[in-house]
Structure formats: structure tokens, C-alpha cells
Amino acid sequence: MKLDMHCHTKEGSPDCKFELLENIDLLKQKGFQGMLITDHDSYKAYRYYKKLPVKPKDFIVLKGIEYDTVDAGHMLIIMPTGVKLPILELRGLPVLLLIEIVHHYGGIIGPAHPCGEKFLSIRSTLRDKIAGNIYRKFDFVKDTTPVKMPIPTCAPCVWPKNTTCPVSAAATPTNRTAQASDTQSCWKT
């Protein structure tokens, strides 16, 4: 089953142009069988979906959220069915507290943009403030590459030689091969 695990909607995120049903149509055209709604600090689109009198056929819609932490950028969160935590719609918790809350209630959490832009990315926001062990607390690390090839966890992310990408370090204790330049890519095993 092919799912898009990071979808915004016009109903729930100010940075999306497409309404939920338009998103579903586009995803179906591209061969997806489902989506995880991850609007910014909001479950509005999922609530809207649940109230639809007729749901799209042969398409799964899952409930998630993209949470804006105070110190580590955006996190993708998926909670078990039936668990309702209003605090997830109030942005601004520190990432370590957020991880503890999500795990306490049986959810999973991972960075939405591990190597993205400044305020969105855990790599840019945390740097040396919290040890690399933070990555071991995540349940997943989102990547943006099709799964038919080796999976770079951060395609645009480059690390100086003789250092380890914290994402790769969480997956494996060994460093990845350096590229021809003086940098190395971070790769997930």
C-alpha cells in the first residue's frame, strides 16, 4: 500500500492551497491508496473528514499532526485511535517533553524536516544544545526519497568530513562513506 505520510490541507494548514478532497483526488491520480493528514498544530481537516457523509472509496485517511516545538522545529506525530490530547493543538512544547507525552500515550514521533530550513529543522534548531542521543528517542526519521533506491534521510543535508550525521548515528554506529568533496551525505540503513 502506498501512503503519503506528510499531507497538509487547506482546512488545517495555512501553507496549503488544496482542500482535503482535492488532495485525495491528486494522490489517487498518482497511485496512492491513502494519506496521513499532518496539518500544522491542528486536527481540523481530520475532523472535517470524519464528518463527511460519503468518504472517498478505496482510500485510507489517517490522523496525524505536525507539531511546532519551541526548540527543535516541526515534529510529525501519530497517536493511537481514540487517544485525544488537546495539548497537541497548542504549539510550543520543548521537544523532550513532547516526546515523553507522545510515548506515554502510545504514540509515535519523528522530525518532519530533519535537514530542512532553519526554523523547521531539528538539525538547525538544536545543533549542540541537546546531545545527538535525541535521535534515539524518535520512532522514525522522515525522508524525502522514493524507496526504490538507497534512502538518504536528508537529501539536502551535508555534514563535514570526520563527523557523523546524527540521523545516521541513530540508525547505525558507523560513519558513512565520504563523497569526493570534503563532505559526506547522511544515509539511513
PDB file of C-alpha atoms in Angstrom:
ATOM      1  CA  MET A   1       0.000   0.000   0.000  1.00  0.00           C
ATOM      2  CA  LYS A   2       1.344   3.409  -0.960  1.00  0.00           C
ATOM      3  CA  LEU A   3       0.611   6.177   1.588  1.00  0.00           C
ATOM      4  CA  ASP A   4       1.671   9.816   1.672  1.00  0.00           C
ATOM      5  CA  MET A   5       2.742  10.249   5.282  1.00  0.00           C
ATOM      6  CA  HIS A   6       3.025  14.056   5.391  1.00  0.00           C
ATOM      7  CA  CYS A   7      -0.020  15.842   3.948  1.00  0.00           C
ATOM      8  CA  HIS A   8      -1.291  19.331   4.610  1.00  0.00           C
ATOM      9  CA  THR A   9      -4.759  20.572   3.731  1.00  0.00           C
ATOM     10  CA  LYS A  10      -6.343  23.968   3.184  1.00  0.00           C
ATOM     11  CA  GLU A  11      -8.762  23.184   6.027  1.00  0.00           C
ATOM     12  CA  GLY A  12      -5.978  22.843   8.582  1.00  0.00           C
ATOM     13  CA  SER A  13      -2.720  24.439   7.387  1.00  0.00           C
ATOM     14  CA  PRO A  14      -2.157  27.990   6.181  1.00  0.00           C
ATOM     15  CA  ASP A  15       0.606  26.794   3.834  1.00  0.00           C
ATOM     16  CA  CYS A  16      -1.611  24.507   1.716  1.00  0.00           C
ATOM     17  CA  LYS A  17      -3.616  25.512  -1.359  1.00  0.00           C
ATOM     18  CA  PHE A  18      -5.582  22.278  -1.717  1.00  0.00           C
ATOM     19  CA  GLU A  19      -8.659  21.212   0.175  1.00  0.00           C
ATOM     20  CA  LEU A  20      -8.734  17.711   1.624  1.00  0.00           C
ATOM     21  CA  LEU A  21     -10.857  16.197  -1.157  1.00  0.00           C
ATOM     22  CA  GLU A  22      -8.658  17.817  -3.823  1.00  0.00           C
ATOM     23  CA  ASN A  23      -5.609  16.321  -2.083  1.00  0.00           C
ATOM     24  CA  ILE A  24      -7.217  12.903  -2.112  1.00  0.00           C
ATOM     25  CA  ASP A  25      -8.008  13.162  -5.835  1.00  0.00           C
ATOM     26  CA  LEU A  26      -4.435  14.224  -6.628  1.00  0.00           C
ATOM     27  CA  LEU A  27      -2.950  11.440  -4.539  1.00  0.00           C
ATOM     28  CA  LYS A  28      -5.220   8.823  -6.133  1.00  0.00           C
ATOM     29  CA  GLN A  29      -4.127  10.046  -9.590  1.00  0.00           C
ATOM     30  CA  LYS A  30      -0.514   9.478  -8.520  1.00  0.00           C
ATOM     31  CA  GLY A  31      -1.221   5.926  -7.382  1.00  0.00           C
ATOM     32  CA  PHE A  32      -1.541   6.460  -3.621  1.00  0.00           C
ATOM     33  CA  GLN A  33      -4.040   4.417  -1.612  1.00  0.00           C
ATOM     34  CA  GLY A  34      -4.005   6.640   1.454  1.00  0.00           C
ATOM     35  CA  MET A  35      -2.676   9.635   3.320  1.00  0.00           C
ATOM     36  CA  LEU A  36      -1.728  10.803   6.779  1.00  0.00           C
ATOM     37  CA  ILE A  37      -3.097  14.285   7.425  1.00  0.00           C
ATOM     38  CA  THR A  38      -0.368  16.235   9.231  1.00  0.00           C
ATOM     39  CA  ASP A  39      -1.625  19.801   9.362  1.00  0.00           C
ATOM     40  CA  HIS A  40       0.271  22.324  11.459  1.00  0.00           C
ATOM     41  CA  ASP A  41      -0.837  22.114  15.096  1.00  0.00           C
ATOM     42  CA  SER A  42      -4.368  21.173  14.019  1.00  0.00           C
ATOM     43  CA  TYR A  43      -6.711  18.237  13.547  1.00  0.00           C
ATOM     44  CA  LYS A  44      -9.310  20.401  11.723  1.00  0.00           C
ATOM     45  CA  ALA A  45      -9.067  18.568   8.394  1.00  0.00           C
ATOM     46  CA  TYR A  46      -9.307  15.157  10.027  1.00  0.00           C
ATOM     47  CA  ARG A  47     -12.397  16.267  11.958  1.00  0.00           C
ATOM     48  CA  TYR A  48     -13.842  17.524   8.663  1.00  0.00           C
ATOM     49  CA  TYR A  49     -13.073  14.151   7.039  1.00  0.00           C
ATOM     50  CA  LYS A  50     -14.770  12.232   9.863  1.00  0.00           C
ATOM     51  CA  LYS A  51     -17.959  14.299   9.356  1.00  0.00           C
ATOM     52  CA  LEU A  52     -18.156  13.720   5.592  1.00  0.00           C
ATOM     53  CA  PRO A  53     -21.403  11.902   4.801  1.00  0.00           C
ATOM     54  CA  VAL A  54     -19.679   9.987   1.976  1.00  0.00           C
ATOM     55  CA  LYS A  55     -16.000   9.078   2.249  1.00  0.00           C
ATOM     56  CA  PRO A  56     -13.776   8.586  -0.807  1.00  0.00           C
ATOM     57  CA  LYS A  57     -13.738   4.926  -1.877  1.00  0.00           C
ATOM     58  CA  ASP A  58     -10.597   2.798  -1.824  1.00  0.00           C
ATOM     59  CA  PHE A  59      -8.604   5.439   0.026  1.00  0.00           C
ATOM     60  CA  ILE A  60      -7.439   5.478   3.661  1.00  0.00           C
ATOM     61  CA  VAL A  61      -7.185   8.729   5.625  1.00  0.00           C
ATOM     62  CA  LEU A  62      -5.166   8.623   8.842  1.00  0.00           C
ATOM     63  CA  LYS A  63      -4.933  11.203  11.625  1.00  0.00           C
ATOM     64  CA  GLY A  64      -1.611  12.842  12.409  1.00  0.00           C
ATOM     65  CA  ILE A  65      -0.283  16.278  13.234  1.00  0.00           C
ATOM     66  CA  GLU A  66       2.813  18.364  12.545  1.00  0.00           C
ATOM     67  CA  TYR A  67       3.711  19.908  15.877  1.00  0.00           C
ATOM     68  CA  ASP A  68       5.783  23.098  16.165  1.00  0.00           C
ATOM     69  CA  THR A  69       8.172  22.730  19.125  1.00  0.00           C
ATOM     70  CA  VAL A  70       9.799  25.662  20.885  1.00  0.00           C
ATOM     71  CA  ASP A  71      13.317  24.283  20.471  1.00  0.00           C
ATOM     72  CA  ALA A  72      13.526  21.658  17.720  1.00  0.00           C
ATOM     73  CA  GLY A  73      11.412  22.625  14.734  1.00  0.00           C
ATOM     74  CA  HIS A  74       8.494  20.582  13.455  1.00  0.00           C
ATOM     75  CA  MET A  75       7.653  17.026  14.573  1.00  0.00           C
ATOM     76  CA  LEU A  76       5.282  14.534  12.946  1.00  0.00           C
ATOM     77  CA  ILE A  77       3.091  12.759  15.497  1.00  0.00           C
ATOM     78  CA  ILE A  78       0.716   9.831  15.138  1.00  0.00           C
ATOM     79  CA  MET A  79      -1.393   8.838  18.121  1.00  0.00           C
ATOM     80  CA  PRO A  80      -3.389   5.610  18.605  1.00  0.00           C
ATOM     81  CA  THR A  81      -7.045   5.617  17.607  1.00  0.00           C
ATOM     82  CA  GLY A  82      -9.189   7.026  20.377  1.00  0.00           C
ATOM     83  CA  VAL A  83      -6.395   8.981  22.090  1.00  0.00           C
ATOM     84  CA  LYS A  84      -7.237  12.675  22.188  1.00  0.00           C
ATOM     85  CA  LEU A  85      -4.634  15.096  23.502  1.00  0.00           C
ATOM     86  CA  PRO A  86      -5.747  18.725  23.098  1.00  0.00           C
ATOM     87  CA  ILE A  87      -2.235  19.822  24.101  1.00  0.00           C
ATOM     88  CA  LEU A  88      -1.029  18.689  20.645  1.00  0.00           C
ATOM     89  CA  GLU A  89      -3.005  21.549  19.108  1.00  0.00           C
ATOM     90  CA  LEU A  90      -1.186  24.096  21.276  1.00  0.00           C
ATOM     91  CA  ARG A  91       2.238  24.660  19.784  1.00  0.00           C
ATOM     92  CA  GLY A  92       5.399  25.393  21.692  1.00  0.00           C
ATOM     93  CA  LEU A  93       6.341  22.466  23.952  1.00  0.00           C
ATOM     94  CA  PRO A  94      10.039  21.581  24.259  1.00  0.00           C
ATOM     95  CA  VAL A  95      10.897  18.508  22.185  1.00  0.00           C
ATOM     96  CA  LEU A  96      11.985  16.304  25.103  1.00  0.00           C
ATOM     97  CA  LEU A  97       8.713  16.917  26.964  1.00  0.00           C
ATOM     98  CA  LEU A  98       6.732  16.344  23.747  1.00  0.00           C
ATOM     99  CA  ILE A  99       8.476  13.006  23.150  1.00  0.00           C
ATOM    100  CA  GLU A 100       7.650  11.891  26.716  1.00  0.00           C
ATOM    101  CA  ILE A 101       3.967  12.869  26.353  1.00  0.00           C
ATOM    102  CA  VAL A 102       3.578  11.165  22.971  1.00  0.00           C
ATOM    103  CA  HIS A 103       5.258   7.955  24.142  1.00  0.00           C
ATOM    104  CA  HIS A 104       3.314   7.915  27.434  1.00  0.00           C
ATOM    105  CA  TYR A 105       0.053   7.813  25.466  1.00  0.00           C
ATOM    106  CA  GLY A 106       1.303   5.206  22.971  1.00  0.00           C
ATOM    107  CA  GLY A 107       2.028   7.483  20.020  1.00  0.00           C
ATOM    108  CA  ILE A 108       4.994   7.769  17.701  1.00  0.00           C
ATOM    109  CA  ILE A 109       7.032  10.855  16.855  1.00  0.00           C
ATOM    110  CA  GLY A 110       9.789  11.899  14.469  1.00  0.00           C
ATOM    111  CA  PRO A 111      11.254  15.067  12.966  1.00  0.00           C
ATOM    112  CA  ALA A 112       9.239  16.358   9.998  1.00  0.00           C
ATOM    113  CA  HIS A 113      12.127  18.133   8.277  1.00  0.00           C
ATOM    114  CA  PRO A 114      15.336  16.720   9.775  1.00  0.00           C
ATOM    115  CA  CYS A 115      17.566  18.758   7.480  1.00  0.00           C
ATOM    116  CA  GLY A 116      15.154  21.424   6.286  1.00  0.00           C
ATOM    117  CA  GLU A 117      15.088  25.173   6.656  1.00  0.00           C
ATOM    118  CA  LYS A 118      16.256  26.980   9.771  1.00  0.00           C
ATOM    119  CA  PHE A 119      13.174  27.129  11.998  1.00  0.00           C
ATOM    120  CA  LEU A 120      11.628  23.908  10.603  1.00  0.00           C
ATOM    121  CA  SER A 121      14.589  21.618  11.122  1.00  0.00           C
ATOM    122  CA  ILE A 122      15.802  19.818  14.210  1.00  0.00           C
ATOM    123  CA  ARG A 123      19.308  19.889  12.744  1.00  0.00           C
ATOM    124  CA  SER A 124      19.284  23.686  12.503  1.00  0.00           C
ATOM    125  CA  THR A 125      17.489  24.437  15.743  1.00  0.00           C
ATOM    126  CA  LEU A 126      19.211  22.069  18.154  1.00  0.00           C
ATOM    127  CA  ARG A 127      22.772  21.887  16.852  1.00  0.00           C
ATOM    128  CA  ASP A 128      24.801  21.374  20.020  1.00  0.00           C
ATOM    129  CA  LYS A 129      22.075  22.298  22.514  1.00  0.00           C
ATOM    130  CA  ILE A 130      20.960  18.704  23.018  1.00  0.00           C
ATOM    131  CA  ALA A 131      23.180  15.667  22.530  1.00  0.00           C
ATOM    132  CA  GLY A 132      22.836  13.531  19.413  1.00  0.00           C
ATOM    133  CA  ASN A 133      21.058  10.960  21.575  1.00  0.00           C
ATOM    134  CA  ILE A 134      17.814  12.844  20.921  1.00  0.00           C
ATOM    135  CA  TYR A 135      17.588  10.949  17.627  1.00  0.00           C
ATOM    136  CA  ARG A 136      17.434   7.657  19.509  1.00  0.00           C
ATOM    137  CA  LYS A 137      14.221   8.834  21.182  1.00  0.00           C
ATOM    138  CA  PHE A 138      12.424   9.217  17.838  1.00  0.00           C
ATOM    139  CA  ASP A 139      10.348   6.401  16.413  1.00  0.00           C
ATOM    140  CA  PHE A 140      11.151   7.328  12.821  1.00  0.00           C
ATOM    141  CA  VAL A 141      13.001   9.884  10.736  1.00  0.00           C
ATOM    142  CA  LYS A 142      11.131  11.159   7.715  1.00  0.00           C
ATOM    143  CA  ASP A 143      12.984  11.017   4.435  1.00  0.00           C
ATOM    144  CA  THR A 144      12.014  12.518   1.106  1.00  0.00           C
ATOM    145  CA  THR A 145      13.399   9.981  -1.341  1.00  0.00           C
ATOM    146  CA  PRO A 146      11.482   7.228  -3.174  1.00  0.00           C
ATOM    147  CA  VAL A 147      12.049   3.858  -1.518  1.00  0.00           C
ATOM    148  CA  LYS A 148      13.206   2.150  -4.738  1.00  0.00           C
ATOM    149  CA  MET A 149      16.783   3.368  -4.176  1.00  0.00           C
ATOM    150  CA  PRO A 150      19.137   3.720  -1.204  1.00  0.00           C
ATOM    151  CA  ILE A 151      17.352   6.021   1.208  1.00  0.00           C
ATOM    152  CA  PRO A 152      19.081   9.274   2.160  1.00  0.00           C
ATOM    153  CA  THR A 153      17.428  10.544   5.292  1.00  0.00           C
ATOM    154  CA  CYS A 154      18.330  14.111   4.438  1.00  0.00           C
ATOM    155  CA  ALA A 155      18.886  14.560   0.721  1.00  0.00           C
ATOM    156  CA  PRO A 156      19.925  18.235   1.023  1.00  0.00           C
ATOM    157  CA  CYS A 157      21.821  17.642   4.262  1.00  0.00           C
ATOM    158  CA  VAL A 158      25.621  17.594   4.138  1.00  0.00           C
ATOM    159  CA  TRP A 159      27.996  17.056   7.070  1.00  0.00           C
ATOM    160  CA  PRO A 160      31.720  17.887   7.385  1.00  0.00           C
ATOM    161  CA  LYS A 161      34.176  15.022   6.921  1.00  0.00           C
ATOM    162  CA  ASN A 162      35.039  13.050  10.056  1.00  0.00           C
ATOM    163  CA  THR A 163      31.690  13.878  11.657  1.00  0.00           C
ATOM    164  CA  THR A 164      28.571  11.771  11.784  1.00  0.00           C
ATOM    165  CA  CYS A 165      25.109  12.862  10.801  1.00  0.00           C
ATOM    166  CA  PRO A 166      23.043  12.410  13.985  1.00  0.00           C
ATOM    167  CA  VAL A 167      20.291  10.760  11.929  1.00  0.00           C
ATOM    168  CA  SER A 168      22.704   8.129  10.613  1.00  0.00           C
ATOM    169  CA  ALA A 169      24.242   7.750  14.061  1.00  0.00           C
ATOM    170  CA  ALA A 170      20.855   6.821  15.453  1.00  0.00           C
ATOM    171  CA  ALA A 171      20.466   4.102  12.847  1.00  0.00           C
ATOM    172  CA  THR A 172      23.991   2.719  12.924  1.00  0.00           C
ATOM    173  CA  PRO A 173      27.186   3.345  14.901  1.00  0.00           C
ATOM    174  CA  THR A 174      29.378   3.601  11.807  1.00  0.00           C
ATOM    175  CA  ASN A 175      30.090   6.636   9.711  1.00  0.00           C
ATOM    176  CA  ARG A 176      29.011   6.734   6.076  1.00  0.00           C
ATOM    177  CA  THR A 177      31.363   6.951   3.113  1.00  0.00           C
ATOM    178  CA  ALA A 178      32.704  10.405   2.336  1.00  0.00           C
ATOM    179  CA  GLN A 179      31.932  11.848  -1.076  1.00  0.00           C
ATOM    180  CA  ALA A 180      34.550  13.204  -3.465  1.00  0.00           C
ATOM    181  CA  SER A 181      34.225  16.656  -1.920  1.00  0.00           C
ATOM    182  CA  ASP A 182      35.056  17.470   1.679  1.00  0.00           C
ATOM    183  CA  THR A 183      31.556  16.489   2.803  1.00  0.00           C
ATOM    184  CA  GLN A 184      29.540  13.347   3.287  1.00  0.00           C
ATOM    185  CA  SER A 185      25.876  12.569   2.817  1.00  0.00           C
ATOM    186  CA  CYS A 186      23.842  11.174   5.626  1.00  0.00           C
ATOM    187  CA  TRP A 187      22.283   7.825   4.778  1.00  0.00           C
ATOM    188  CA  LYS A 188      19.852   5.613   6.605  1.00  0.00           C
ATOM    189  CA  THR A 189      20.382   1.848   6.685  1.00  0.00           C
TER     190      THR A 189
END
